[in-house]
XYZ file of C-alpha atoms in Angstrom:
634
model
C -0.166 -0.091 0.307
C 1.281 3.485 -0.677
C 1.636 6.319 1.896
C 2.903 9.858 1.116
C 3.875 13.008 2.940
C 0.534 14.757 1.335
C -1.623 14.652 4.428
C -5.334 15.382 3.083
C -6.831 15.799 6.652
C -6.017 19.748 5.976
C -6.954 20.157 2.322
C -10.715 20.848 2.472
C -9.933 23.224 5.143
C -7.772 25.139 2.740
C -10.026 24.957 0.102
C -10.646 28.617 -0.121
C -6.502 29.064 0.130
C -5.919 26.687 -2.649
C -8.842 28.051 -4.760
C -7.974 31.782 -4.511
C -3.928 31.265 -4.072
C -2.448 27.561 -5.550
C -5.311 27.918 -8.206
C -4.426 31.268 -9.303
C -0.861 30.614 -9.491
C -1.300 27.376 -11.654
C -3.152 29.942 -13.785
C -0.555 32.449 -14.129
C 1.271 30.268 -16.589
C -1.884 28.353 -18.362
C -4.202 31.545 -18.444
C -3.113 31.702 -22.358
C -4.354 28.321 -22.616
C -7.734 28.987 -21.305
C -9.243 31.048 -24.258
C -11.811 28.525 -24.271
C -15.486 28.258 -25.367
C -15.940 26.718 -22.272
C -15.526 29.422 -19.944
C -16.243 27.685 -17.331
C -12.245 25.976 -17.120
C -11.351 29.232 -15.853
C -11.576 30.276 -12.256
C -14.324 32.324 -11.632
C -12.516 35.129 -9.753
C -9.382 35.966 -11.756
C -8.050 39.336 -11.011
C -4.899 40.961 -12.336
C -3.499 42.078 -9.068
C -3.687 37.906 -8.030
C -1.523 37.317 -10.745
C 1.057 40.462 -10.081
C 1.280 38.722 -6.660
C 2.291 35.350 -7.663
C 6.136 34.469 -6.709
C 8.631 34.389 -9.711
C 9.714 30.656 -8.792
C 5.959 29.739 -9.812
C 5.470 30.961 -13.321
C 5.277 27.891 -15.518
C 3.770 24.224 -14.743
C 7.061 22.649 -15.984
C 8.816 24.673 -12.701
C 5.914 23.695 -10.677
C 5.592 19.588 -11.517
C 9.432 19.629 -10.545
C 8.516 20.720 -6.910
C 6.816 18.010 -4.656
C 5.058 19.994 -2.344
C 3.420 22.161 -5.516
C 2.817 18.965 -7.334
C 1.017 17.963 -4.368
C -0.941 21.091 -3.852
C -2.144 21.264 -7.571
C -3.767 17.422 -6.495
C -5.163 19.065 -3.649
C -6.861 21.811 -5.730
C -7.952 19.061 -8.088
C -9.989 17.878 -4.463
C -10.889 21.053 -3.281
C -13.643 21.544 -5.732
C -15.489 18.781 -3.674
C -18.566 20.565 -2.702
C -19.104 20.223 1.565
C -22.573 18.589 1.880
C -23.461 20.562 4.814
C -22.592 23.930 3.571
C -24.764 26.343 2.130
C -22.511 26.413 -1.271
C -24.811 26.020 -4.294
C -24.860 22.236 -5.260
C -24.548 21.023 -1.534
C -26.761 18.532 0.478
C -28.175 21.661 2.120
C -28.935 23.848 -0.895
C -30.837 21.023 -2.475
C -32.992 20.133 0.322
C -34.478 23.576 -0.075
C -35.459 22.424 -3.662
C -37.594 19.723 -2.296
C -40.253 19.482 0.147
C -37.485 18.614 2.964
C -37.215 22.257 3.433
C -39.624 25.398 3.353
C -37.051 28.502 3.813
C -38.151 32.353 3.820
C -36.523 32.606 0.336
C -37.310 29.943 -1.727
C -35.456 28.724 -4.854
C -35.464 29.746 -8.246
C -37.177 26.637 -8.919
C -39.754 26.764 -6.073
C -40.629 30.348 -7.330
C -41.009 29.461 -11.171
C -38.036 31.519 -12.253
C -35.127 28.634 -12.844
C -33.935 29.312 -16.427
C -30.611 29.933 -18.255
C -30.246 33.404 -16.560
C -31.529 32.105 -12.949
C -29.830 28.476 -12.408
C -27.570 26.711 -10.394
C -23.942 26.997 -11.681
C -22.096 23.656 -10.802
C -21.158 23.931 -14.804
C -17.769 26.328 -13.644
C -16.443 24.609 -10.877
C -16.706 21.140 -12.163
C -15.352 22.372 -15.626
C -12.459 23.801 -13.666
C -11.891 20.744 -11.952
C -11.607 18.746 -14.843
C -9.159 20.974 -16.413
C -7.010 21.149 -13.094
C -7.145 16.969 -13.463
C -5.699 17.367 -17.027
C -3.259 19.534 -16.329
C -2.056 17.591 -13.491
C -2.307 13.955 -15.097
C -0.449 15.722 -18.338
C 2.503 17.130 -16.146
C 2.977 14.967 -12.939
C 5.151 12.284 -14.938
C 7.688 15.324 -15.614
C 11.003 13.375 -15.629
C 12.933 16.094 -13.864
C 10.339 15.988 -10.564
C 11.705 14.975 -7.178
C 8.732 13.601 -6.477
C 9.980 10.931 -8.627
C 12.844 10.826 -6.794
C 11.121 9.316 -3.775
C 11.811 5.774 -2.611
C 8.599 4.850 -4.046
C 7.996 8.009 -6.387
C 7.088 5.736 -9.697
C 4.426 4.333 -8.161
C 3.365 7.299 -5.840
C 3.013 9.188 -9.469
C 0.726 6.442 -10.628
C -1.549 6.914 -7.382
C -1.833 10.701 -8.145
C -2.708 10.235 -11.567
C -5.536 7.699 -10.423
C -6.882 10.057 -7.984
C -6.807 13.015 -10.436
C -8.817 10.435 -12.995
C -11.293 9.412 -10.677
C -12.092 13.045 -9.698
C -12.393 14.288 -13.026
C -15.143 11.525 -13.699
C -16.742 12.500 -10.368
C -16.787 16.014 -11.826
C -18.391 14.655 -15.304
C -20.830 12.490 -13.204
C -21.729 15.784 -10.675
C -22.495 17.396 -13.913
C -24.424 14.871 -15.274
C -26.800 14.383 -12.164
C -27.950 18.023 -13.049
C -27.712 18.692 -16.595
C -27.927 15.352 -18.199
C -25.608 14.607 -21.408
C -22.678 16.892 -21.236
C -19.239 17.949 -23.257
C -16.983 15.473 -22.612
C -13.514 17.186 -22.949
C -11.164 14.418 -23.021
C -7.470 14.078 -21.697
C -6.016 17.471 -23.965
C -5.079 20.342 -22.093
C -6.579 22.970 -24.771
C -4.498 25.728 -26.396
C -5.791 28.998 -27.952
C -5.690 27.366 -31.246
C -8.280 24.713 -30.438
C -11.845 24.614 -32.029
C -14.385 24.780 -28.416
C -17.533 24.981 -30.477
C -18.622 21.280 -29.064
C -21.810 19.767 -28.681
C -23.000 17.444 -26.065
C -22.364 13.998 -25.808
C -25.151 11.563 -25.749
C -26.058 10.189 -22.060
C -24.929 6.947 -22.868
C -21.537 8.209 -24.140
C -21.261 10.167 -20.778
C -21.991 7.165 -18.989
C -19.976 4.678 -20.554
C -17.111 7.551 -20.430
C -17.345 8.012 -16.607
C -17.642 4.344 -15.664
C -14.415 3.432 -17.980
C -12.347 6.145 -16.467
C -13.327 5.029 -12.869
C -12.572 1.564 -13.642
C -9.134 2.813 -15.074
C -8.624 5.000 -11.757
C -9.428 2.066 -9.474
C -6.439 0.100 -10.671
C -4.171 2.965 -10.034
C -5.376 3.805 -6.515
C -4.628 2.126 -3.402
C -6.950 -0.432 -1.319
C -6.034 1.579 1.618
C -3.952 4.620 2.431
C -1.568 3.073 5.105
C 0.845 4.819 7.431
C 3.944 3.605 6.957
C 4.944 4.445 10.605
C 2.068 2.448 12.168
C 0.952 0.109 8.918
C -2.852 0.765 10.025
C -5.131 3.114 8.016
C -4.045 6.676 8.311
C -6.528 9.167 9.555
C -4.476 12.150 7.871
C -5.680 10.350 4.355
C -9.538 10.491 5.412
C -11.025 11.178 2.398
C -8.659 10.345 -0.227
C -9.740 8.005 -3.001
C -9.367 4.659 -2.673
C -10.637 1.553 -4.537
C -13.847 1.325 -2.396
C -14.689 4.799 -3.184
C -14.702 3.916 -7.032
C -17.217 1.341 -6.381
C -19.328 2.719 -4.303
C -19.659 5.650 -6.830
C -20.181 3.494 -9.280
C -23.090 2.021 -7.733
C -24.908 5.394 -8.027
C -24.074 6.043 -11.665
C -25.416 2.665 -12.753
C -28.515 3.217 -10.467
C -28.862 6.604 -12.405
C -28.789 5.363 -15.625
C -31.364 2.626 -15.143
C -33.668 4.906 -13.732
C -36.810 6.406 -15.664
C -35.773 9.747 -16.194
C -32.611 8.049 -18.525
C -33.883 4.817 -19.408
C -36.814 4.899 -21.816
C -37.971 8.169 -21.191
C -39.913 9.085 -24.604
C -40.277 12.647 -23.374
C -37.051 13.564 -24.457
C -37.617 12.131 -28.027
C -36.992 15.721 -29.269
C -33.200 16.397 -27.614
C -30.936 16.383 -29.864
C -27.738 18.080 -30.648
C -28.172 20.196 -33.973
C -27.009 17.563 -36.107
C -29.681 15.345 -35.038
C -27.847 12.846 -32.749
C -30.098 11.676 -30.019
C -28.795 12.428 -26.473
C -30.789 10.629 -24.353
C -32.150 7.119 -24.268
C -35.996 6.978 -25.184
C -35.941 3.010 -25.524
C -36.173 1.045 -22.010
C -33.188 -1.594 -21.602
C -33.741 -3.631 -18.846
C -30.485 -4.946 -18.596
C -29.440 -1.444 -17.004
C -30.933 -2.606 -13.960
C -29.299 -5.620 -13.926
C -26.170 -3.836 -14.286
C -26.852 -1.469 -11.315
C -27.988 -4.209 -9.016
C -24.578 -6.392 -9.934
C -22.372 -3.461 -9.424
C -24.203 -2.323 -5.884
C -23.858 -5.634 -4.875
C -20.068 -5.666 -5.820
C -19.841 -2.303 -4.026
C -21.385 -3.603 -0.435
C -19.464 -6.877 -0.365
C -16.105 -4.680 -0.943
C -17.192 -2.660 1.670
C -17.937 -5.451 3.907
C -14.631 -7.293 3.476
C -13.327 -3.517 4.094
C -14.784 -3.900 7.606
C -17.615 -1.264 6.399
C -20.988 -2.182 8.856
C -24.203 -0.573 9.345
C -23.483 1.204 12.564
C -25.839 0.253 15.588
C -26.097 0.983 19.299
C -26.854 -1.947 21.717
C -29.638 -0.737 24.174
C -32.154 -3.068 26.230
C -34.912 -0.709 25.188
C -35.377 -1.199 21.185
C -36.375 2.113 20.467
C -33.828 3.929 22.507
C -31.804 1.427 20.145
C -32.695 2.482 17.389
C -32.671 6.128 18.124
C -29.368 5.976 19.360
C -27.675 4.342 16.296
C -29.445 6.967 13.909
C -28.282 9.713 15.847
C -24.705 8.694 16.854
C -24.344 7.709 13.136
C -23.549 10.875 12.281
C -21.335 11.942 15.456
C -19.454 9.122 15.803
C -20.978 5.779 14.166
C -19.433 7.591 10.239
C -15.852 5.626 10.803
C -18.025 2.144 10.520
C -20.720 3.144 7.753
C -18.982 6.075 5.827
C -17.408 4.839 2.781
C -16.346 8.361 1.332
C -16.032 11.241 3.926
C -14.764 14.623 4.662
C -12.982 15.567 7.313
C -13.517 19.528 7.185
C -17.075 19.999 7.174
C -20.013 22.895 8.311
C -21.730 20.561 10.877
C -21.314 23.663 13.261
C -22.901 26.119 10.961
C -25.718 23.589 10.497
C -26.358 22.920 13.807
C -26.809 26.633 14.377
C -29.124 27.043 11.781
C -31.364 23.793 13.257
C -31.376 25.115 16.720
C -34.431 26.509 18.018
C -33.914 30.139 20.392
C -34.448 27.641 23.024
C -30.863 26.583 22.867
C -28.153 28.360 24.800
C -26.390 30.852 22.470
C -27.700 32.813 19.350
C -29.470 30.654 17.039
C -30.348 31.172 13.600
C -33.268 28.689 13.771
C -33.940 28.740 9.786
C -33.874 24.843 8.427
C -37.653 24.683 8.603
C -39.180 21.455 7.089
C -42.845 21.627 5.991
C -45.730 19.320 7.196
C -45.538 17.438 3.832
C -42.032 16.387 5.089
C -43.401 15.884 8.710
C -45.842 13.405 7.392
C -43.788 11.373 5.743
C -42.247 9.718 9.243
C -43.994 6.223 10.088
C -45.424 5.367 12.932
C -43.297 3.127 15.323
C -45.695 0.065 13.732
C -43.928 0.773 10.543
C -47.247 1.968 8.861
C -47.610 5.378 7.063
C -49.941 7.854 9.049
C -52.597 7.614 6.643
C -52.498 3.646 6.471
C -55.274 1.633 8.063
C -53.669 0.443 11.229
C -51.605 3.240 11.991
C -53.226 4.600 15.445
C -52.417 8.136 13.908
C -54.398 10.694 15.074
C -54.059 14.493 14.720
C -56.696 15.564 17.663
C -55.718 15.480 21.434
C -52.766 15.675 23.294
C -50.556 13.424 25.220
C -50.969 12.896 29.305
C -47.686 11.459 29.205
C -44.481 12.475 28.888
C -41.451 10.368 26.827
C -38.558 11.428 28.631
C -35.657 12.678 26.575
C -37.957 13.377 23.634
C -41.266 15.242 24.515
C -43.180 16.555 27.683
C -46.960 16.115 28.909
C -49.188 18.326 26.838
C -47.913 17.312 23.283
C -49.918 17.236 20.347
C -50.964 13.388 19.888
C -49.342 13.811 15.790
C -46.151 13.572 17.437
C -46.794 10.553 19.866
C -45.556 7.015 18.781
C -43.733 7.507 15.455
C -40.695 5.835 14.348
C -37.265 6.703 15.893
C -35.717 8.323 12.955
C -38.781 11.007 13.296
C -37.105 11.997 16.854
C -34.102 12.192 15.439
C -34.844 14.584 12.548
C -37.660 16.579 13.621
C -37.807 18.942 16.371
C -41.303 19.920 16.856
C -43.672 22.041 19.374
C -42.975 20.042 22.626
C -39.650 18.101 22.078
C -37.375 18.377 24.123
C -34.204 21.082 23.214
C -31.574 19.339 20.811
C -28.908 21.165 22.330
C -27.721 22.559 26.053
C -30.868 24.856 26.417
C -31.021 28.279 27.911
C -31.244 28.563 31.681
C -35.215 27.695 32.880
C -35.935 26.173 29.295
C -36.795 22.202 29.144
C -38.909 22.197 25.864
C -39.226 23.783 22.463
C -42.138 26.115 22.510
C -43.096 27.155 18.928
C -46.248 29.416 19.624
C -45.875 32.880 19.539
C -44.818 33.988 23.172
C -43.150 30.739 23.076
C -39.051 30.132 23.930
C -38.523 29.862 20.212
C -41.885 31.368 18.426
C -41.950 34.474 16.544
C -42.681 36.635 19.632
C -45.808 38.093 18.116
C -43.711 39.153 14.960
C -41.194 40.756 16.591
C -38.621 37.868 16.510
C -36.571 37.408 13.489
C -35.086 33.805 14.395
C -38.187 30.996 14.507
C -39.435 28.512 12.096
C -42.128 29.645 9.713
C -43.669 26.113 9.440
C -43.445 25.098 13.478
C -40.229 22.594 12.829
C -36.848 22.491 12.786
C -34.549 19.837 11.436
C -32.809 17.854 14.151
C -30.849 15.447 11.845
C -26.742 15.676 12.203
C -27.206 17.696 15.737
C -25.332 17.141 18.911
C -27.242 17.100 22.021
C -24.250 17.792 24.166
C -23.475 20.490 22.416
C -23.373 24.223 24.188
C -23.741 26.993 21.072
C -22.932 29.342 23.531
C -19.383 28.272 24.189
C -18.748 25.374 22.045
C -18.539 22.796 25.067
C -19.872 19.181 24.402
C -18.601 19.708 20.647
C -18.308 16.320 18.955
C -15.888 17.024 15.733
C -17.276 14.837 12.838
C -16.831 14.551 9.104
C -19.529 14.360 6.588
C -20.157 11.075 4.716
C -20.545 11.716 0.825
C -21.690 8.047 0.531
C -22.417 5.590 3.357
C -22.819 1.940 3.360
C -27.012 2.331 3.935
C -26.995 3.852 0.466
C -25.536 0.983 -1.270
C -27.767 -1.298 0.323
C -31.020 0.851 -0.692
C -29.199 1.111 -4.123
C -28.947 -2.467 -4.299
C -32.251 -3.196 -3.081
C -33.870 -1.126 -5.601
C -32.162 -2.392 -8.696
C -32.796 -5.799 -7.728
C -36.260 -5.080 -7.389
C -36.415 -4.066 -10.720
C -34.420 -6.221 -12.317
C -35.486 -9.670 -10.123
C -38.408 -9.009 -7.940
C -39.176 -11.374 -5.471
C -35.287 -12.115 -4.894
C -34.706 -12.622 -1.173
C -31.671 -10.394 -0.896
C -34.147 -7.412 -1.369
C -35.578 -7.774 1.951
C -32.577 -8.519 3.716
C -30.603 -5.505 2.618
C -33.788 -3.293 3.080
C -35.059 -4.818 6.627
C -31.309 -4.260 7.550
C -32.052 -0.314 7.169
C -35.568 -0.644 8.751
C -34.506 -2.491 11.741
C -32.010 -0.623 12.346
C -34.321 2.470 12.043
C -36.508 0.886 14.942
C -39.409 -0.281 12.365
C -40.722 -3.591 11.875
C -39.101 -5.842 8.987
C -41.571 -6.499 5.947
C -42.332 -9.776 5.279
C -42.083 -11.758 1.384
C -44.967 -11.347 -0.796
C -44.934 -7.651 -1.879
C -45.871 -7.459 -5.338
C -42.969 -5.374 -7.537
C -45.045 -2.108 -7.289
C -45.480 -1.966 -3.335
C -41.637 -3.192 -2.885
C -40.886 -0.109 -5.063
C -42.946 1.896 -2.689
C -41.625 0.825 0.477
C -37.819 1.196 -0.955
C -38.499 4.689 -2.298
C -39.904 5.682 1.246
C -36.951 3.676 2.878
C -34.956 6.292 0.913
C -36.626 9.475 1.911
C -36.608 8.863 5.192
C -33.204 7.168 5.926
C -30.823 9.490 3.686
C -33.164 12.506 3.986
C -31.268 15.929 4.075
C -28.246 13.975 2.624
C -28.797 15.197 -0.904
C -30.480 12.371 -2.085
C -34.019 13.171 -2.247
C -33.847 16.171 -4.937
C -31.894 13.684 -7.414
C -34.378 10.790 -6.101
C -37.604 12.351 -7.459
C -35.660 13.428 -10.716
C -34.554 10.008 -11.368
C -37.693 8.349 -10.413
C -39.785 11.019 -12.621
C -42.185 11.806 -10.214
C -41.820 15.331 -9.107
C -45.469 15.539 -10.656
C -46.873 12.618 -8.400
C -49.080 13.779 -5.296
C -47.252 11.795 -2.920
C -43.905 13.260 -4.300
C -45.281 16.397 -5.759
C -42.408 19.287 -5.447
C -45.217 22.327 -6.520
C -48.484 23.590 -4.923
C -49.089 24.480 -1.813
C -47.039 23.495 1.513
C -47.967 23.867 4.923
C -46.863 24.107 8.598
C -48.136 24.773 11.828
C -50.206 28.114 12.493
C -47.131 29.643 14.233
C -49.215 33.048 14.575
C -51.536 31.884 17.020
C -51.702 30.040 19.947
C -51.091 30.746 24.115
C -49.517 27.216 24.954
C -48.820 23.820 23.810
C -51.873 22.370 24.001
C -53.822 25.112 22.218
C -55.448 23.371 18.979
C -55.068 26.618 17.098
C -51.595 26.341 16.982
C -52.107 23.069 15.101
C -54.195 24.140 12.310
C -52.449 23.089 9.306
C -51.735 26.338 7.228
C -50.278 26.984 3.986
C -46.831 28.269 4.593
C -45.550 28.504 0.814
C -46.815 27.880 -2.812
C -44.156 26.060 -5.068
C -43.960 25.771 -8.992
C -42.999 22.965 -10.541
C -42.748 22.260 -14.384
C -41.500 19.262 -16.008
C -38.698 20.922 -17.880
C -37.319 21.001 -14.232
C -36.334 17.536 -14.249
C -33.065 18.626 -16.059
C -31.429 21.982 -14.994
C -30.622 24.674 -18.146
C -26.930 25.205 -18.836
C -26.216 29.188 -18.196
C -27.018 31.414 -21.294
C -23.030 32.751 -21.096
C -21.938 29.237 -21.872
C -24.800 29.021 -24.794
C -23.708 32.125 -26.247
C -19.951 30.988 -26.374
C -20.258 27.584 -27.760
C -23.235 27.823 -30.326
C -22.986 23.911 -30.935
C -24.346 23.537 -27.641
C -28.666 22.618 -27.481
C -30.490 23.426 -24.186
C -32.018 21.431 -22.206
C -35.802 20.779 -23.183
C -38.448 23.458 -22.084
C -36.284 26.301 -21.421
């Protein structure tokens, strides 16, 4: 196994530095080569003053790639394009949650307000193509025969490993683009020159998928199984987040799952989505073999993860409810080391916690991660039934006389009683215990106007507009005032539970009735504290169960935005992304058990058009590259 002095425990914390300093050093010499029609291949914030300040010894790629440290800094710059899932950055999991029914924010997305178009869109195009270009430059130069990297004891092998990491990241940035824009432009290995022709059309979806999978397969052969410390012979924690073979397999599971899904597989709505020369860009004929491939690839990734030592994280407790609750809560605090497959050490979880905290928490919370009632309603009851199913025992009338210690107080609405454990992990509601160290004298959350977390009859700005806040990925021991009790933890780009659900979904579509479907689906359900499903469900009913499980298990992790699209269900009543959305009537009520507060009240109206299944390319790119065709409907 390979190891080096390149410690990536800090590479993401230095992302801004790498983007604003190292990348600009890089572009000092290559800017003459970046006269591209795809202007996204240039850094967005280039300023002459930066170039004037570049050290004289960093004026050409030849010189940069002679130096081991600068070479490794460049690779770190390729990594630095990766988006922190918990940040507010465009394209993050948190950002896209606000584009779904997971969040109902004061300022709606451009999709929600109906303005999404070529002049008002998510610009992942720029950053991802910048990452692709940085990777191409790296791979073209890292084998410079004069580099002192090659003089390391394992220099030749180290160069190949670094090239493998860059090659995977290049494929991953293409994959990131494809999820949002559909078919994109594949620019290949060549580092462009001013004389190149940058009038380039989109490649087809299948060409993009095949390219990404092939590139990942090559990269897998170049990166290590593990990043081992030469000093200890064990996994090197300073290398957390660097690409290894398991990460490659896990991402391949995602790619093949999307490729098999209805939006991309047999979608006749895209029959007219063609390049200007008539080339068909999407698959309008259904191919069942794609589901078979997705199942095979996902199972391979699972088997690889298990052999690697990964497992579904669980916490033992004599009380099954507490075991399930603690397992899901602690998964994001400490269990990531068991279940996380691709993790990011430096992440904005602290800012997430501030936004998730009610004002009853000590410190100065922001209280702006607000789920709508439609999201709250998706969580099941403890018996595993949806709230509208027969036998669920759900009711919205009345109030409980019994407190559930650690979860809610007596007088809480019955709509929050006897819900599944993940509900209490994910949603903060009126009457819930305070999710952090509480302000002095406060014991539970009060969202009515005069309550400790209400709108103070219109005079407070830090309150939930729906009567709910997100609780997931929060640490109950943290004091937001002085940071005492803080649990530093990474974010998980991919975790084993996602692979289980990928496999169950693909297998149900390709081989319904296969016993593995319930084996892997029930592993997630039972960790979540609800009963296992029994055999005998139809393919259609099993599909509903799998999709519901993904919604709950992976909520706020960036999955819902893409799932409703790849399934092509955003207009269905149970998955709708448009129309009126509701919350509690937060402007009224005088106490916890005042029925007036619990009246469902419209909090927002959102727009959904089917063209939103794919996002538009920015108009400036359309103007520069005349062979590009826009996504349908824009």
